[in-house]
Amino acid sequence: MRTIFYLFMVFALSGVNTMSLIAQNSYQTDLLADMATSLKLADQLSTLKDGRYNTELFYKKRPLSVTVDGGRVSHIGYLLFSEEQRQLLQVPAVYNFLERYVLSIDLPLKREKSVEKQLAEDNINFTVGEMSDLRKQVGDTTLNLTIDNLSDRRYKVSWYRGDKLTCSVDFPISYDLLHGTEMVENERRIVSAIKRAPLLPADTAKVNPKFLVKTWQPNYFVLPGDTCYTAELSATRYYEKSDDGKYQLLFNRKHPLESLANLLTTVNLKNDFRINVRLKKYDAPDENFEMPLLQFISYFLRQGCTPYFGVISFEGTLAVCELLMRNANEGYCHVMKVTCDVEQLLDKKGNITARLTSYVPTFKIKNLFKEDEN
């Protein structure tokens, strides 16, 4: 009987350890998991349903802001911003960063640097007030607020009580800083994040014909889009007019490059393509994975990325393209070299290959098409 009891306890303890690992994996970043443990709220947070929690949890009698999305804790911080403020100026990474950063300074986390040195290295600059003033504002969401994007390089957040400026801070637009991560963690997590991504519904909004440019080619219309870093890399889309008079995205073998542009920058074309991806890693072996193309593109669009497409080469039936997924609000790009045999466009299915370099800081993107440096 003692032997049976001992075995039961071993399995029970193993179960506890397994559940701890599951709870750890329910956080979007390593830092959030550490913060939950430091707050002694890990058990409580692991049971929360999807949603935002602003008045249920506290630390040192100060209200916390917690977000759970898709069964994962995606934000923990002090409550500095109201829901109305978040809806008015929709830059969630800014709100989450400041709320998380101020709380993390209060927590007894393991630190390799002093708070003062960390602030300096993170290039966080207070023009009015200091970090302690932000702590004093926790729970007070009645202050007026402005958020300025300074040339896509820094955010400046200012608080006012009436007309009086009470605090103003600016900081770099950097994915790592905004999310509390580093490149190794970003690369470790991105594949599972892409595979979890729900399929984004097709955009049902009709294109406005007045914005379409008619070309010399019959039934061929261009919707000009912004360019990024080079004129050859753009968000341009291509359309044709169907028999019932509606404009629809080109998707055929007759216009292979235009069809690829539409295919790789939207989720509006029904297809059965799959994409084989090689993720280039900074300090680890490359990682390969394969999945439906529509789900792959859905992930980047859901993250707020704007897609840009360009052609590197087109020989015979093989097209080699550049696909850039740019998130200007968070300061990064995902850069892909995509290869496709355009004969597959006939059946609207097949295999596409891609080499992905993830989370490249926007200021490091240059010479995508080997342009001469000036």
Short mmCIF file of C-alpha atoms in Angstrom, two decimals:
data_model
loop_
_atom_site.label_atom_id
_atom_site.label_comp_id
_atom_site.label_asym_id
_atom_site.label_seq_id
_atom_site.Cartn_x
_atom_site.Cartn_y
_atom_site.Cartn_z
CA MET A 1 0.00 0.00 0.00
CA ARG A 2 2.89 2.38 0.77
CA THR A 3 4.41 1.63 -2.66
CA ILE A 4 1.14 2.48 -4.40
CA PHE A 5 0.83 5.68 -2.36
CA TYR A 6 4.43 6.63 -3.24
CA LEU A 7 3.82 6.10 -6.96
CA PHE A 8 0.64 8.17 -6.76
CA MET A 9 2.55 11.05 -5.17
CA VAL A 10 5.26 10.87 -7.87
CA PHE A 11 2.67 11.10 -10.63
CA ALA A 12 0.80 13.84 -8.78
CA LEU A 13 3.95 15.91 -8.40
CA SER A 14 4.82 15.29 -12.05
CA GLY A 15 1.39 16.58 -12.91
CA VAL A 16 2.01 19.72 -10.88
CA ASN A 17 5.27 20.33 -12.73
CA THR A 18 3.59 19.77 -16.08
CA MET A 19 0.83 22.20 -15.22
CA SER A 20 3.44 24.75 -14.19
CA LEU A 21 5.03 24.45 -17.61
CA ILE A 22 1.66 24.86 -19.26
CA ALA A 23 0.99 28.00 -17.22
CA GLN A 24 4.44 29.34 -18.18
CA ASN A 25 3.60 28.79 -21.84
CA SER A 26 0.37 30.78 -21.46
CA TYR A 27 2.30 34.05 -21.41
CA GLN A 28 3.18 36.01 -24.51
CA THR A 29 6.69 36.81 -23.27
CA ASP A 30 9.19 35.53 -20.73
CA LEU A 31 9.06 38.86 -18.91
CA LEU A 32 5.29 38.64 -18.39
CA ALA A 33 5.70 35.15 -16.92
CA ASP A 34 8.37 36.45 -14.52
CA MET A 35 6.17 39.39 -13.56
CA ALA A 36 3.21 37.12 -12.83
CA THR A 37 5.39 35.01 -10.54
CA SER A 38 6.79 38.07 -8.79
CA LEU A 39 3.27 39.42 -8.29
CA LYS A 40 2.27 36.01 -6.88
CA LEU A 41 -0.67 36.05 -9.29
CA ALA A 42 0.37 33.27 -11.67
CA ASP A 43 -2.33 30.87 -10.48
CA GLN A 44 -5.02 33.53 -10.70
CA LEU A 45 -3.92 34.82 -14.10
CA SER A 46 -3.84 31.32 -15.56
CA THR A 47 -7.60 30.99 -14.97
CA LEU A 48 -8.71 34.29 -16.55
CA LYS A 49 -10.79 34.19 -19.70
CA ASP A 50 -9.98 36.34 -22.72
CA GLY A 51 -10.53 40.03 -22.06
CA ARG A 52 -9.10 43.10 -20.35
CA TYR A 53 -9.08 43.41 -16.55
CA ASN A 54 -8.64 46.88 -15.09
CA THR A 55 -10.23 46.83 -11.62
CA GLU A 56 -9.94 43.25 -10.39
CA LEU A 57 -6.23 42.95 -9.54
CA PHE A 58 -3.90 45.10 -7.42
CA TYR A 59 -0.27 45.43 -6.38
CA LYS A 60 0.66 47.60 -3.38
CA LYS A 61 -2.96 48.80 -3.44
CA ARG A 62 -2.48 50.12 -6.98
CA PRO A 63 -4.77 48.80 -9.75
CA LEU A 64 -3.32 46.56 -12.41
CA SER A 65 -4.16 46.32 -16.10
CA VAL A 66 -4.15 42.77 -17.48
CA THR A 67 -5.05 41.49 -20.94
CA VAL A 68 -5.69 37.90 -21.94
CA ASP A 69 -5.94 37.15 -25.65
CA GLY A 70 -6.35 33.73 -27.23
CA GLY A 71 -5.72 32.00 -23.91
CA ARG A 72 -2.42 33.85 -23.40
CA VAL A 73 -1.61 36.66 -20.99
CA SER A 74 -0.45 39.39 -23.37
CA HIS A 75 -0.17 42.32 -20.94
CA ILE A 76 0.47 43.00 -17.26
CA GLY A 77 1.04 46.51 -15.95
CA TYR A 78 -0.13 49.28 -13.68
CA LEU A 79 -3.36 50.93 -14.81
CA LEU A 80 -2.33 54.22 -16.43
CA PHE A 81 -4.80 54.49 -19.30
CA SER A 82 -8.58 54.21 -19.53
CA GLU A 83 -10.43 52.21 -22.15
CA GLU A 84 -11.62 55.48 -23.67
CA GLN A 85 -8.04 56.68 -24.07
CA ARG A 86 -7.01 53.37 -25.62
CA GLN A 87 -9.87 53.56 -28.12
CA LEU A 88 -9.25 57.21 -28.99
CA LEU A 89 -5.56 56.79 -29.79
CA GLN A 90 -5.10 53.21 -30.95
CA VAL A 91 -1.46 52.48 -30.28
CA PRO A 92 -1.73 49.53 -27.86
CA ALA A 93 2.01 48.87 -27.80
CA VAL A 94 2.58 52.34 -26.30
CA TYR A 95 -0.02 51.89 -23.56
CA ASN A 96 1.16 48.39 -22.71
CA PHE A 97 4.82 49.39 -22.68
CA LEU A 98 4.42 52.26 -20.21
CA GLU A 99 2.06 50.34 -17.92
CA ARG A 100 4.35 47.29 -17.92
CA TYR A 101 7.59 49.25 -17.55
CA VAL A 102 6.44 51.24 -14.50
CA LEU A 103 5.18 48.07 -12.79
CA SER A 104 8.33 46.09 -13.59
CA ILE A 105 10.44 48.74 -11.85
CA ASP A 106 8.37 48.24 -8.68
CA LEU A 107 8.66 44.46 -8.73
CA PRO A 108 11.51 42.52 -7.07
CA LEU A 109 12.62 41.04 -10.40
CA LYS A 110 16.14 39.75 -10.92
CA ARG A 111 18.14 42.68 -12.32
CA GLU A 112 21.56 42.83 -13.88
CA LYS A 113 21.51 46.67 -13.92
CA SER A 114 20.22 49.44 -11.72
CA VAL A 115 16.94 51.10 -12.68
CA GLU A 116 18.81 54.31 -13.52
CA LYS A 117 21.22 52.47 -15.84
CA GLN A 118 18.36 50.56 -17.45
CA LEU A 119 16.48 53.78 -18.17
CA ALA A 120 19.59 55.24 -19.76
CA GLU A 121 20.30 52.16 -21.88
CA ASP A 122 16.67 51.98 -22.98
CA ASN A 123 16.99 55.64 -24.03
CA ILE A 124 13.91 56.71 -22.07
CA ASN A 125 13.86 60.47 -21.70
CA PHE A 126 11.67 62.59 -19.41
CA THR A 127 11.37 66.22 -20.55
CA VAL A 128 8.88 66.94 -17.75
CA GLY A 129 8.70 64.88 -14.57
CA GLU A 130 10.36 61.51 -13.87
CA MET A 131 9.49 57.84 -13.47
CA SER A 132 8.16 58.39 -9.94
CA ASP A 133 5.56 60.80 -11.38
CA LEU A 134 4.18 58.02 -13.57
CA ARG A 135 3.86 55.82 -10.52
CA LYS A 136 1.86 58.59 -8.80
CA GLN A 137 -0.54 58.65 -11.77
CA VAL A 138 -1.44 54.96 -11.48
CA GLY A 139 -5.21 54.62 -11.31
CA ASP A 140 -5.82 58.25 -12.32
CA THR A 141 -7.17 58.04 -15.86
CA THR A 142 -8.73 61.53 -15.75
CA LEU A 143 -5.65 63.30 -17.11
CA ASN A 144 -5.64 64.52 -20.69
CA LEU A 145 -3.27 62.66 -22.96
CA THR A 146 -1.34 63.20 -26.18
CA ILE A 147 0.79 60.67 -28.08
CA ASP A 148 3.13 61.89 -30.80
CA ASN A 149 5.06 59.80 -33.31
CA LEU A 150 8.37 61.56 -33.93
CA SER A 151 9.39 60.65 -37.50
CA ASP A 152 8.77 56.91 -36.88
CA ARG A 153 11.77 56.90 -34.52
CA ARG A 154 10.36 57.81 -31.10
CA TYR A 155 7.06 58.10 -29.28
CA LYS A 156 6.36 61.07 -27.04
CA VAL A 157 3.60 60.69 -24.44
CA SER A 158 2.41 63.73 -22.46
CA TRP A 159 -0.12 64.10 -19.66
CA TYR A 160 -2.00 67.28 -18.81
CA ARG A 161 -4.17 68.29 -15.90
CA GLY A 162 -6.27 70.95 -17.56
CA ASP A 163 -3.76 73.03 -19.49
CA LYS A 164 -0.82 72.18 -17.23
CA LEU A 165 1.73 69.65 -18.50
CA THR A 166 2.37 67.27 -15.61
CA CYS A 167 4.61 64.67 -17.23
CA SER A 168 6.18 64.02 -20.62
CA VAL A 169 8.32 61.06 -21.69
CA ASP A 170 9.73 59.92 -25.02
CA PHE A 171 11.30 56.60 -26.01
CA PRO A 172 12.45 54.69 -29.11
CA ILE A 173 10.01 52.94 -31.43
CA SER A 174 11.61 49.53 -30.93
CA TYR A 175 9.80 46.19 -30.89
CA ASP A 176 12.14 44.76 -28.25
CA LEU A 177 11.65 47.73 -25.94
CA LEU A 178 7.90 47.97 -26.47
CA HIS A 179 7.40 44.27 -25.70
CA GLY A 180 10.18 43.64 -23.21
CA THR A 181 11.89 40.99 -25.34
CA GLU A 182 15.15 40.32 -27.17
CA MET A 183 15.85 38.91 -30.62
CA VAL A 184 16.52 35.36 -29.41
CA GLU A 185 13.14 35.21 -27.67
CA ASN A 186 11.37 36.79 -30.65
CA GLU A 187 12.78 34.14 -32.97
CA ARG A 188 12.01 31.37 -30.50
CA ARG A 189 8.35 32.33 -30.26
CA ILE A 190 7.39 33.49 -33.76
CA VAL A 191 6.87 30.09 -35.41
CA SER A 192 4.38 28.89 -32.79
CA ALA A 193 2.66 32.30 -32.93
CA ILE A 194 2.28 32.05 -36.72
CA LYS A 195 0.92 28.51 -36.48
CA ARG A 196 -1.64 29.59 -33.86
CA ALA A 197 -2.89 32.50 -35.95
CA PRO A 198 -6.61 32.32 -36.81
CA LEU A 199 -7.50 32.76 -40.46
CA LEU A 200 -8.33 36.38 -41.17
CA PRO A 201 -11.69 36.85 -42.97
CA ALA A 202 -11.52 38.20 -46.50
CA ASP A 203 -12.06 41.94 -46.81
CA THR A 204 -15.53 42.39 -48.30
CA ALA A 205 -15.17 46.12 -48.93
CA LYS A 206 -15.58 46.98 -52.60
CA VAL A 207 -12.83 48.86 -54.39
CA ASN A 208 -13.76 52.38 -55.47
CA PRO A 209 -13.42 52.54 -59.29
CA LYS A 210 -12.37 56.18 -59.18
CA PHE A 211 -9.10 55.14 -57.54
CA LEU A 212 -8.30 52.54 -60.23
CA VAL A 213 -5.92 53.44 -63.02
CA LYS A 214 -6.82 51.97 -66.41
CA THR A 215 -3.86 50.74 -68.47
CA TRP A 216 -3.29 50.01 -72.16
CA GLN A 217 -3.84 46.32 -71.46
CA PRO A 218 -7.44 45.16 -71.84
CA ASN A 219 -9.35 44.64 -68.60
CA TYR A 220 -6.35 45.50 -66.45
CA PHE A 221 -6.59 48.09 -63.66
CA VAL A 222 -4.06 49.27 -61.10
CA LEU A 223 -4.74 50.49 -57.57
CA PRO A 224 -1.52 52.40 -56.76
CA GLY A 225 -0.14 51.81 -53.28
CA ASP A 226 2.54 53.32 -51.11
CA THR A 227 6.16 52.37 -51.65
CA CYS A 228 8.62 51.38 -48.95
CA TYR A 229 12.33 52.15 -49.03
CA THR A 230 12.45 51.71 -52.82
CA ALA A 231 10.07 52.39 -55.71
CA GLU A 232 10.18 48.69 -56.65
CA LEU A 233 8.68 47.64 -53.33
CA SER A 234 5.05 48.71 -53.09
CA ALA A 235 1.57 48.01 -51.78
CA THR A 236 0.04 48.27 -55.27
CA ARG A 237 -2.87 45.93 -56.12
CA TYR A 238 -4.12 44.77 -59.52
CA TYR A 239 -7.72 44.31 -60.68
CA GLU A 240 -9.90 43.13 -63.51
CA LYS A 241 -13.59 43.64 -64.24
CA SER A 242 -15.71 40.51 -64.03
CA ASP A 243 -18.60 39.65 -66.34
CA ASP A 244 -21.11 41.00 -63.81
CA GLY A 245 -19.35 44.39 -63.78
CA LYS A 246 -17.57 44.01 -60.42
CA TYR A 247 -13.89 44.70 -59.92
CA GLN A 248 -11.92 41.77 -58.54
CA LEU A 249 -8.27 41.07 -57.81
CA LEU A 250 -6.27 39.57 -60.67
CA PHE A 251 -5.44 35.94 -60.02
CA ASN A 252 -4.46 34.06 -63.16
CA ARG A 253 -1.53 32.69 -65.16
CA LYS A 254 -1.84 35.47 -67.74
CA HIS A 255 -0.65 38.06 -65.21
CA PRO A 256 1.67 36.02 -62.98
CA LEU A 257 3.56 38.79 -61.17
CA GLU A 258 0.46 40.87 -60.51
CA SER A 259 -1.31 37.74 -59.28
CA LEU A 260 1.56 36.98 -56.92
CA ALA A 261 1.45 40.54 -55.60
CA ASN A 262 -2.26 40.13 -54.80
CA LEU A 263 -1.77 36.61 -53.42
CA LEU A 264 1.02 37.52 -51.03
CA THR A 265 -0.39 40.79 -49.70
CA THR A 266 -4.06 39.92 -49.07
CA VAL A 267 -6.25 37.09 -47.84
CA ASN A 268 -8.94 37.87 -50.40
CA LEU A 269 -8.02 35.19 -52.94
CA LYS A 270 -9.32 31.70 -52.28
CA ASN A 271 -6.50 29.24 -52.83
CA ASP A 272 -4.90 26.04 -51.62
CA PHE A 273 -1.30 27.17 -51.69
CA ARG A 274 1.03 26.10 -48.93
CA ILE A 275 4.21 27.89 -47.97
CA ASN A 276 7.47 26.27 -46.90
CA VAL A 277 9.38 28.71 -44.70
CA ARG A 278 12.98 28.77 -43.55
CA LEU A 279 13.31 31.11 -40.58
CA LYS A 280 16.77 32.63 -40.37
CA LYS A 281 17.91 32.92 -36.77
CA TYR A 282 20.41 35.27 -35.23
CA ASP A 283 22.30 32.86 -32.99
CA ALA A 284 20.75 29.45 -33.59
CA PRO A 285 20.16 26.97 -36.44
CA ASP A 286 17.52 27.93 -38.99
CA GLU A 287 14.02 26.59 -38.36
CA ASN A 288 11.83 25.16 -41.11
CA PHE A 289 8.05 24.95 -41.08
CA GLU A 290 5.18 24.59 -43.54
CA MET A 291 1.55 25.74 -43.43
CA PRO A 292 -1.35 27.13 -45.51
CA LEU A 293 -0.41 30.39 -47.21
CA LEU A 294 -3.67 32.10 -46.19
CA GLN A 295 -3.01 31.42 -42.51
CA PHE A 296 0.60 32.56 -42.87
CA ILE A 297 -0.40 35.91 -44.40
CA SER A 298 -3.21 36.26 -41.84
CA TYR A 299 -0.71 36.29 -39.00
CA PHE A 300 1.20 39.31 -40.28
CA LEU A 301 -1.92 41.27 -41.16
CA ARG A 302 -3.37 40.59 -37.70
CA GLN A 303 -0.17 41.95 -36.14
CA GLY A 304 -0.75 45.28 -37.88
CA CYS A 305 1.82 44.80 -40.62
CA THR A 306 1.52 46.51 -44.00
CA PRO A 307 2.68 44.23 -46.84
CA TYR A 308 4.95 45.44 -49.64
CA PHE A 309 5.80 43.34 -52.70
CA GLY A 310 8.55 43.56 -55.29
CA VAL A 311 10.08 41.35 -57.99
CA ILE A 312 13.73 40.33 -57.76
CA SER A 313 13.81 38.13 -60.88
CA PHE A 314 11.48 36.30 -63.25
CA GLU A 315 13.01 33.66 -65.50
CA GLY A 316 10.95 31.05 -67.33
CA THR A 317 8.19 30.18 -64.90
CA LEU A 318 10.14 30.88 -61.72
CA ALA A 319 9.46 34.16 -59.92
CA VAL A 320 11.70 35.31 -57.08
CA CYS A 321 10.12 38.11 -55.06
CA GLU A 322 10.70 40.29 -52.03
CA LEU A 323 7.90 40.47 -49.47
CA LEU A 324 8.18 42.99 -46.67
CA MET A 325 5.77 43.00 -43.74
CA ARG A 326 6.27 46.37 -42.05
CA ASN A 327 4.88 47.45 -38.70
CA ALA A 328 5.79 51.13 -38.50
CA ASN A 329 3.95 51.57 -35.17
CA GLU A 330 6.27 49.06 -33.49
CA GLY A 331 9.45 49.74 -35.46
CA TYR A 332 10.12 46.45 -37.23
CA CYS A 333 9.86 44.58 -40.52
CA HIS A 334 9.65 40.91 -41.43
CA VAL A 335 11.69 40.44 -44.61
CA MET A 336 11.04 37.52 -46.96
CA LYS A 337 12.55 36.22 -50.17
CA VAL A 338 9.72 34.28 -51.80
CA THR A 339 10.03 31.82 -54.70
CA CYS A 340 7.12 30.48 -56.73
CA ASP A 341 6.63 28.52 -59.96
CA VAL A 342 3.87 30.57 -61.57
CA GLU A 343 2.51 27.57 -63.51
CA GLN A 344 0.79 26.70 -60.23
CA LEU A 345 -1.46 29.73 -60.68
CA LEU A 346 -3.45 27.68 -63.20
CA ASP A 347 -4.77 25.41 -60.44
CA LYS A 348 -4.59 28.00 -57.65
CA LYS A 349 -2.69 25.56 -55.48
CA GLY A 350 0.83 24.34 -54.99
CA ASN A 351 3.91 25.12 -52.93
CA ILE A 352 5.66 28.42 -52.36
CA THR A 353 9.00 28.73 -50.57
CA ALA A 354 10.17 31.62 -48.41
CA ARG A 355 13.24 32.63 -46.47
CA LEU A 356 12.15 34.73 -43.50
CA THR A 357 14.22 37.16 -41.48
CA SER A 358 12.03 38.35 -38.61
CA TYR A 359 11.79 41.51 -36.51
CA VAL A 360 14.37 43.54 -38.40
CA PRO A 361 14.45 47.10 -36.96
CA THR A 362 13.10 49.48 -39.57
CA PHE A 363 16.21 51.65 -39.47
CA LYS A 364 18.30 48.66 -40.59
CA ILE A 365 16.28 47.97 -43.75
CA LYS A 366 18.16 49.18 -46.80
CA ASN A 367 19.47 48.12 -50.18
CA LEU A 368 16.84 45.41 -50.63
CA PHE A 369 17.48 45.42 -54.34
CA LYS A 370 21.24 46.06 -54.14
CA GLU A 371 20.90 49.72 -54.90
CA ASP A 372 24.08 51.73 -54.79
CA GLU A 373 24.65 53.47 -51.48
CA ASN A 374 24.98 57.22 -51.70
#
